[in-house]
CSV table of C-alpha atoms and ligand atoms in Angstrom, one decimal:
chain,number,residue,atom,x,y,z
J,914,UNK,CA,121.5,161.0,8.9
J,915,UNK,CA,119.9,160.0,6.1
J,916,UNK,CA,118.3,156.3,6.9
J,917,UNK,CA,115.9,153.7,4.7
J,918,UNK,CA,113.8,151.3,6.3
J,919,UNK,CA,112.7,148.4,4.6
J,920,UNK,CA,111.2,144.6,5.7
J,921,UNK,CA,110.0,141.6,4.0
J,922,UNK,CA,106.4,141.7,5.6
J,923,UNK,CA,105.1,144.3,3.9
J,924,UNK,CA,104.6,147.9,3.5
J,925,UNK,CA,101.7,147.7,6.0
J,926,UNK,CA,103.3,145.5,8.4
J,927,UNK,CA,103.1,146.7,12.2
J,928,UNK,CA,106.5,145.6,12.8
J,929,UNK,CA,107.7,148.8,10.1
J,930,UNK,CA,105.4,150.8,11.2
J,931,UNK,CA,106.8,150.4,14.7
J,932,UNK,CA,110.4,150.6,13.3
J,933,UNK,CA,109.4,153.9,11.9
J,934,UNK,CA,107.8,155.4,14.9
J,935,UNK,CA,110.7,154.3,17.2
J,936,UNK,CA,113.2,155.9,15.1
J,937,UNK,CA,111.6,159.1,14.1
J,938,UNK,CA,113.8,161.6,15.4
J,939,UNK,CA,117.2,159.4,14.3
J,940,UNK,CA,117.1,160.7,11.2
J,941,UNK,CA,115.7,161.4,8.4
J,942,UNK,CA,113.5,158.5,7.2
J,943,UNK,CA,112.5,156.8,3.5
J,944,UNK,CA,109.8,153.6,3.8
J,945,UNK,CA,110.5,151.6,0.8
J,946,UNK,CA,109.0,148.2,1.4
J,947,UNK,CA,107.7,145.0,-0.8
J,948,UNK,CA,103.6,145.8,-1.6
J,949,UNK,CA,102.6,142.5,0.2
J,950,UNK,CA,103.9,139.6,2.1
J,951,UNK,CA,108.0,138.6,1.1
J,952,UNK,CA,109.4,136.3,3.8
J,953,UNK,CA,111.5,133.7,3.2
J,954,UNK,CA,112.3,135.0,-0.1
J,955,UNK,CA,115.8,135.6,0.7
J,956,UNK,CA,117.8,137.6,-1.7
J,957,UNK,CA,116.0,137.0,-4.5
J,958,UNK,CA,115.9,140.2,-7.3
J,959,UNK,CA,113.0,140.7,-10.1
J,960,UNK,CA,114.4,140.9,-13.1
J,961,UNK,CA,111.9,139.2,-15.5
J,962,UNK,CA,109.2,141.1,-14.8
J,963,UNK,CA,108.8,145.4,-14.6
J,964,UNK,CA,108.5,146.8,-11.3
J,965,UNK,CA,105.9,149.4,-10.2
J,966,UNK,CA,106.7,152.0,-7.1
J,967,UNK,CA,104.0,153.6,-5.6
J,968,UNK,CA,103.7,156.2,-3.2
J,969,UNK,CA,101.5,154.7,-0.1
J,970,UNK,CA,101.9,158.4,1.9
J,971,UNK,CA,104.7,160.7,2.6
J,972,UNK,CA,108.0,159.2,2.6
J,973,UNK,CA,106.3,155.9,2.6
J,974,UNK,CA,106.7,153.9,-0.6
J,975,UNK,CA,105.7,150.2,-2.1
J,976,UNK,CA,107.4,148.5,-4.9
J,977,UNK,CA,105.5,144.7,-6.2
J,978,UNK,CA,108.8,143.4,-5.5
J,979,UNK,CA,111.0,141.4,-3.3
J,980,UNK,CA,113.3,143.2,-0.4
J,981,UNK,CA,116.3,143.0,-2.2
J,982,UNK,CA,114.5,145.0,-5.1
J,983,UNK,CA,113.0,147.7,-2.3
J,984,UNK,CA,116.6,148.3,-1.5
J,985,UNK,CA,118.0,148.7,-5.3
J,986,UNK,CA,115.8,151.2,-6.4
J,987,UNK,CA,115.4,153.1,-3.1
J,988,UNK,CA,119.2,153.4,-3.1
J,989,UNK,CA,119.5,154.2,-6.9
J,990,UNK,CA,116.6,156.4,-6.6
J,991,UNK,CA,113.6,156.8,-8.9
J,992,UNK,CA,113.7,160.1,-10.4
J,993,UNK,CA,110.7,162.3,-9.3
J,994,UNK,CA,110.0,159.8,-7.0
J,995,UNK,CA,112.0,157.9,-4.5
J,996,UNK,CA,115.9,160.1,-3.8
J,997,UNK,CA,116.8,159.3,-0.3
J,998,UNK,CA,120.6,158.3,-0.6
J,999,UNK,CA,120.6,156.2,2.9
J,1000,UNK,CA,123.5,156.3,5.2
J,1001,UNK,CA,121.9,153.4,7.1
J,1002,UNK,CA,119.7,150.8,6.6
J,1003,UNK,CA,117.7,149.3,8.7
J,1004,UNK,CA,115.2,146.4,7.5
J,1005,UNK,CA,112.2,145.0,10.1
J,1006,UNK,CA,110.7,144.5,12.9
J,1007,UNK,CA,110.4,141.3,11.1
J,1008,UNK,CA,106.9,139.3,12.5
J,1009,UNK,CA,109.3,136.4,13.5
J,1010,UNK,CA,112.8,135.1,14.3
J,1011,UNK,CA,115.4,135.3,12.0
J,1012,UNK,CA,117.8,133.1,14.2
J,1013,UNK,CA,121.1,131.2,13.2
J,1014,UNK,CA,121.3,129.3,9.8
J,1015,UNK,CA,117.4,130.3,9.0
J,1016,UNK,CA,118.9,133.6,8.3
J,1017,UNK,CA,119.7,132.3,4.6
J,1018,UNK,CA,116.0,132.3,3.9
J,1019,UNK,CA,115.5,135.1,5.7
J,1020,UNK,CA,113.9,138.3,3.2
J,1021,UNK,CA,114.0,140.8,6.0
J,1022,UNK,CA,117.9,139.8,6.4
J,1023,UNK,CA,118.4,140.3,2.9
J,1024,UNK,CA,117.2,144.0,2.5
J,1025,UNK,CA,120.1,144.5,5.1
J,1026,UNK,CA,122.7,141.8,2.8
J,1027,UNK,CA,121.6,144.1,-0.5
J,1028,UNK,CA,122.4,147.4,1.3
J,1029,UNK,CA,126.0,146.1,2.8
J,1030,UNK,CA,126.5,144.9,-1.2
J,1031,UNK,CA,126.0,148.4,-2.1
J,1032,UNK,CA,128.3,149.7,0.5
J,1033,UNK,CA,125.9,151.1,3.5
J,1034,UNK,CA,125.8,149.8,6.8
J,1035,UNK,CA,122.7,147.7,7.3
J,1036,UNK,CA,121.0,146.6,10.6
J,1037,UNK,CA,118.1,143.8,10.5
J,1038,UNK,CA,115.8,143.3,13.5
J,1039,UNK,CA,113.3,140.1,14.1
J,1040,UNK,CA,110.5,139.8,16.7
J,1041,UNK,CA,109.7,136.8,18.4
J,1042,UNK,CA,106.5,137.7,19.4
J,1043,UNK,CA,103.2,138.8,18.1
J,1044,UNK,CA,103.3,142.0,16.2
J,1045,UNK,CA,100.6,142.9,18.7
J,1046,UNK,CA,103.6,143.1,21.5
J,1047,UNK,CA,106.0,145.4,19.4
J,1048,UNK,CA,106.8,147.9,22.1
J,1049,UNK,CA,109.6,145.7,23.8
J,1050,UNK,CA,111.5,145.4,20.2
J,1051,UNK,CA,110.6,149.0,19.0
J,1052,UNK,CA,111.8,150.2,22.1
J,1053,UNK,CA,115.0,147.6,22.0
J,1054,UNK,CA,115.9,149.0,18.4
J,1055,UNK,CA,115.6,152.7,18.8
J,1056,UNK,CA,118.1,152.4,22.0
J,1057,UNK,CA,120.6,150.0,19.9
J,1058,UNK,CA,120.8,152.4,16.9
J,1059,UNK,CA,121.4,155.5,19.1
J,1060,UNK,CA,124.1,153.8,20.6
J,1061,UNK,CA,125.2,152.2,16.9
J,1062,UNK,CA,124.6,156.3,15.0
J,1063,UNK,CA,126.7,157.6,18.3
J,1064,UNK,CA,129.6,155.8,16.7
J,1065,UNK,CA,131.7,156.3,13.7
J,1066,UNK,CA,129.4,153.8,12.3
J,1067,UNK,CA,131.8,151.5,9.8
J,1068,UNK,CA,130.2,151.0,6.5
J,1069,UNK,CA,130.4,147.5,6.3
J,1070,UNK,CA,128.3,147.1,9.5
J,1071,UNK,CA,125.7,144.5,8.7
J,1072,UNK,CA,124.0,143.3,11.8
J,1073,UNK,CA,121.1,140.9,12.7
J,1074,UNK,CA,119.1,141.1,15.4
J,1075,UNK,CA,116.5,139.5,17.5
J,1076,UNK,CA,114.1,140.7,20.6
J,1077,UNK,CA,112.3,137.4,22.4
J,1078,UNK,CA,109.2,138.0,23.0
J,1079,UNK,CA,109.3,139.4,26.9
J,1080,UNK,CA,108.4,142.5,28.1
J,1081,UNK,CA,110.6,145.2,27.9
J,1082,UNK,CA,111.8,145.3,31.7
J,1083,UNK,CA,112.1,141.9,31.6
J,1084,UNK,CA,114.9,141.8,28.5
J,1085,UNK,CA,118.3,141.0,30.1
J,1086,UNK,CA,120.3,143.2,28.2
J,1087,UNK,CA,122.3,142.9,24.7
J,1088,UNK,CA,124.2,139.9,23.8
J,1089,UNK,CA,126.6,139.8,20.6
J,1090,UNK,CA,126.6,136.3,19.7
J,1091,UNK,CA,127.4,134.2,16.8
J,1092,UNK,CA,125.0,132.2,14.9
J,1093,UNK,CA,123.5,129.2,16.0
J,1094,UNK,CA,123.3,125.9,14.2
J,1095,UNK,CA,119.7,124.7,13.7
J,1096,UNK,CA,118.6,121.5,13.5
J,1097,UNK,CA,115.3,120.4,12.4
J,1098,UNK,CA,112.8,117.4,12.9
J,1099,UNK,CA,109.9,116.3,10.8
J,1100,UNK,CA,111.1,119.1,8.0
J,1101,UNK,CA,108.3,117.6,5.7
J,1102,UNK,CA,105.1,116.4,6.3
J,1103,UNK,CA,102.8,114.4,3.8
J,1104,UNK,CA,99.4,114.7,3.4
J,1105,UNK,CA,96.8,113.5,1.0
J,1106,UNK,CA,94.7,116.1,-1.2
J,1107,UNK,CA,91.5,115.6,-2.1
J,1108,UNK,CA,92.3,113.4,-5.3
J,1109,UNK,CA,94.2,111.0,-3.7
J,1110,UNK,CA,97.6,112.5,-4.6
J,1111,UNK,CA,100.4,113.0,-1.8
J,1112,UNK,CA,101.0,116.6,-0.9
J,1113,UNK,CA,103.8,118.1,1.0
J,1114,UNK,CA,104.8,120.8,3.6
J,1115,UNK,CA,107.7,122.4,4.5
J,1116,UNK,CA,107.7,122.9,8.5
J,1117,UNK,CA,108.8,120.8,11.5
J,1118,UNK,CA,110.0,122.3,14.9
J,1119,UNK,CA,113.4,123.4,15.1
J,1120,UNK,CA,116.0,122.5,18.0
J,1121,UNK,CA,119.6,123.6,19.0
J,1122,UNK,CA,122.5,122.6,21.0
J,1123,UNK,CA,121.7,124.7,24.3
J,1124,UNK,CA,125.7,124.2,25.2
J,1125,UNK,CA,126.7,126.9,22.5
J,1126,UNK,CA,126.7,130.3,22.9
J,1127,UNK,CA,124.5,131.8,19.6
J,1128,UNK,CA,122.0,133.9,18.9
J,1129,UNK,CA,119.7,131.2,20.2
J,1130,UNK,CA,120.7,130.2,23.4
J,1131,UNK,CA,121.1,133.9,23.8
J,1132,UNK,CA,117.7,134.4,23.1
J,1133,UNK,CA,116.4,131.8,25.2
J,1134,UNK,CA,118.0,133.3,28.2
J,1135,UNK,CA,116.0,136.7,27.4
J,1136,UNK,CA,118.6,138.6,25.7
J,1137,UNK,CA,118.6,140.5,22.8
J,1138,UNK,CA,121.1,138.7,20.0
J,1139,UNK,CA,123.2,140.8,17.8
J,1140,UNK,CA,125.4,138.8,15.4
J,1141,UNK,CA,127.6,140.9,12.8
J,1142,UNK,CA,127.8,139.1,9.4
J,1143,UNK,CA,129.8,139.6,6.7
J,1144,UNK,CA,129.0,137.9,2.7
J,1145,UNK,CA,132.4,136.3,2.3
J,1146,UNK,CA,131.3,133.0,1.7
J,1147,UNK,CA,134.6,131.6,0.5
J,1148,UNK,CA,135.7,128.5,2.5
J,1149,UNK,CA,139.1,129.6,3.2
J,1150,UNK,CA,140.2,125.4,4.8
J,1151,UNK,CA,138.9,124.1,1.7
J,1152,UNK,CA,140.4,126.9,-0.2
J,1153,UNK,CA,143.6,125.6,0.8
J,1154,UNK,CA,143.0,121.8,0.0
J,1155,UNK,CA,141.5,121.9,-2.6
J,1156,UNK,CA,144.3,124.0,-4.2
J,1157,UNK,CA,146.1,121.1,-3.4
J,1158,UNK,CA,143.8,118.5,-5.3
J,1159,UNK,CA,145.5,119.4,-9.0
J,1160,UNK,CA,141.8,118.9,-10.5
J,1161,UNK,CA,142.6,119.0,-14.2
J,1162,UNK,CA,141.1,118.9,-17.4
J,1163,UNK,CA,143.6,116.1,-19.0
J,1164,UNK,CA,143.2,113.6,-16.8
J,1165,UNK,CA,140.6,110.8,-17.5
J,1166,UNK,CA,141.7,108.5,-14.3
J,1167,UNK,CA,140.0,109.1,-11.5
K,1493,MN,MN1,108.9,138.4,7.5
């Protein structure tokens, strides 16, 4: 079992490093991972500038690029230097959540979305807690992924996943959920700079409907969420009436 890790946080983020400790005897292991800090870069790809790979130590490599780039050129391979060929990916532990419709922003989601594109199953793990309290979620993800490698593991297996921050005896146990719907308050503050001249932040404290069963309510209860998501992002409803709309190109009336 030939498995890639990747992450959005960086190369030398303690969440990977825990990732790759905890699954060291799973497989055998590539690190390909952004050079510095990508979260919340979502899928985005470099492709007007060159990319440079390095070789940070053995089996351990950095790429100036986004997570979705890590996971093209790992899985392409780059000749002499990077030839691992994944059968699984597995991107994280992300330093944060990655829960319910922030998983669109999400970076360390995306590694996972770029390795289901090219046809490998893909698992991506978030940490609620501070990458100082890893061992819960290390331990958490090397437990799942026996139990996921013990399987005939389908290839279109693209899973995210999120530890809350409790001590490992404390988790309650695994809970596949769907994701949650998240709604946010005070998204954007405004400040003044210096000059005078407004300024504004993205931020604001996010809430959820605690009568739904998601990732986040599953969470909140001290479970571990696992949601399996797929990139079909047709509409299927609207599909169907808006096939029925007759939209045309000759018709100036409204
Ligand atoms: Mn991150």
């Amino acid at each position: 079992m030939k498995i890639l890790l990747s992450n959005d946080d960086g190369v030398h983020a303690a969440g990977l490093s825990a990732l790759q400790e905890a699954l060291s005897d799973l497989g055998e292991l590539t690190v390909v991972a952004p050079e510095r800090e990508q979260s919340a870069t979502s899928h985005s790809v470099t492709l007007h500038q060159p990319l440079r790979a390095r070789k940070v130590r053995e089996g351990v490599f950095a790429i100036d690029g986004t997570p979705t780039d890590c996971v093209l050129l790992a899985v392409r391979g780059l000749p002499g230097l990077i030839q691992c060929q994944p059968d699984l990916v597995v991107s994280g532990i992300n330093h944060g959540p990655n829960l319910g419709d922030d998983v669109t922003y999400s970076g360390t989601v995306a590694a996972a979305f770029e390795a289901h594109l090219l046809g490998i199953p893909a698992v991506a793990i978030s940490f609620l807690g501070e990458p100082d309290r890893l061992e819960a979620a290390s331990r958490t993800a090397r437990l799942m992924l026996r139990q996921i490698l013990a399987r005939d593991v389908p290839r279109d297996l693209l899973l995210n996943v999120n530890v809350p921050d409790l001590p490992f005896d404390e988790l309650a146990g695994f809970r596949v959920v769907p994701l949650g719907k998240r709604v946010y308050t005070d998204v954007v503050v405004e400040r003044q700079d210096p000059r005078g001249r407004p300024y504004y932040w993205i931020g604001g404290q996010p809430t959820w409907n605690p009568d739904e069963d998601t990732d986040m309510t599953a969470i909140s209860a001290g479970y571990v969420s696992v949601t399996p998501l797929h990139l079909q992002l047709t509409h299927a409803p609207m599909l169907a009436t808006m096939g029925e709309w007759e939209l045309s190109l000759s018709n100036d009336e409204p």
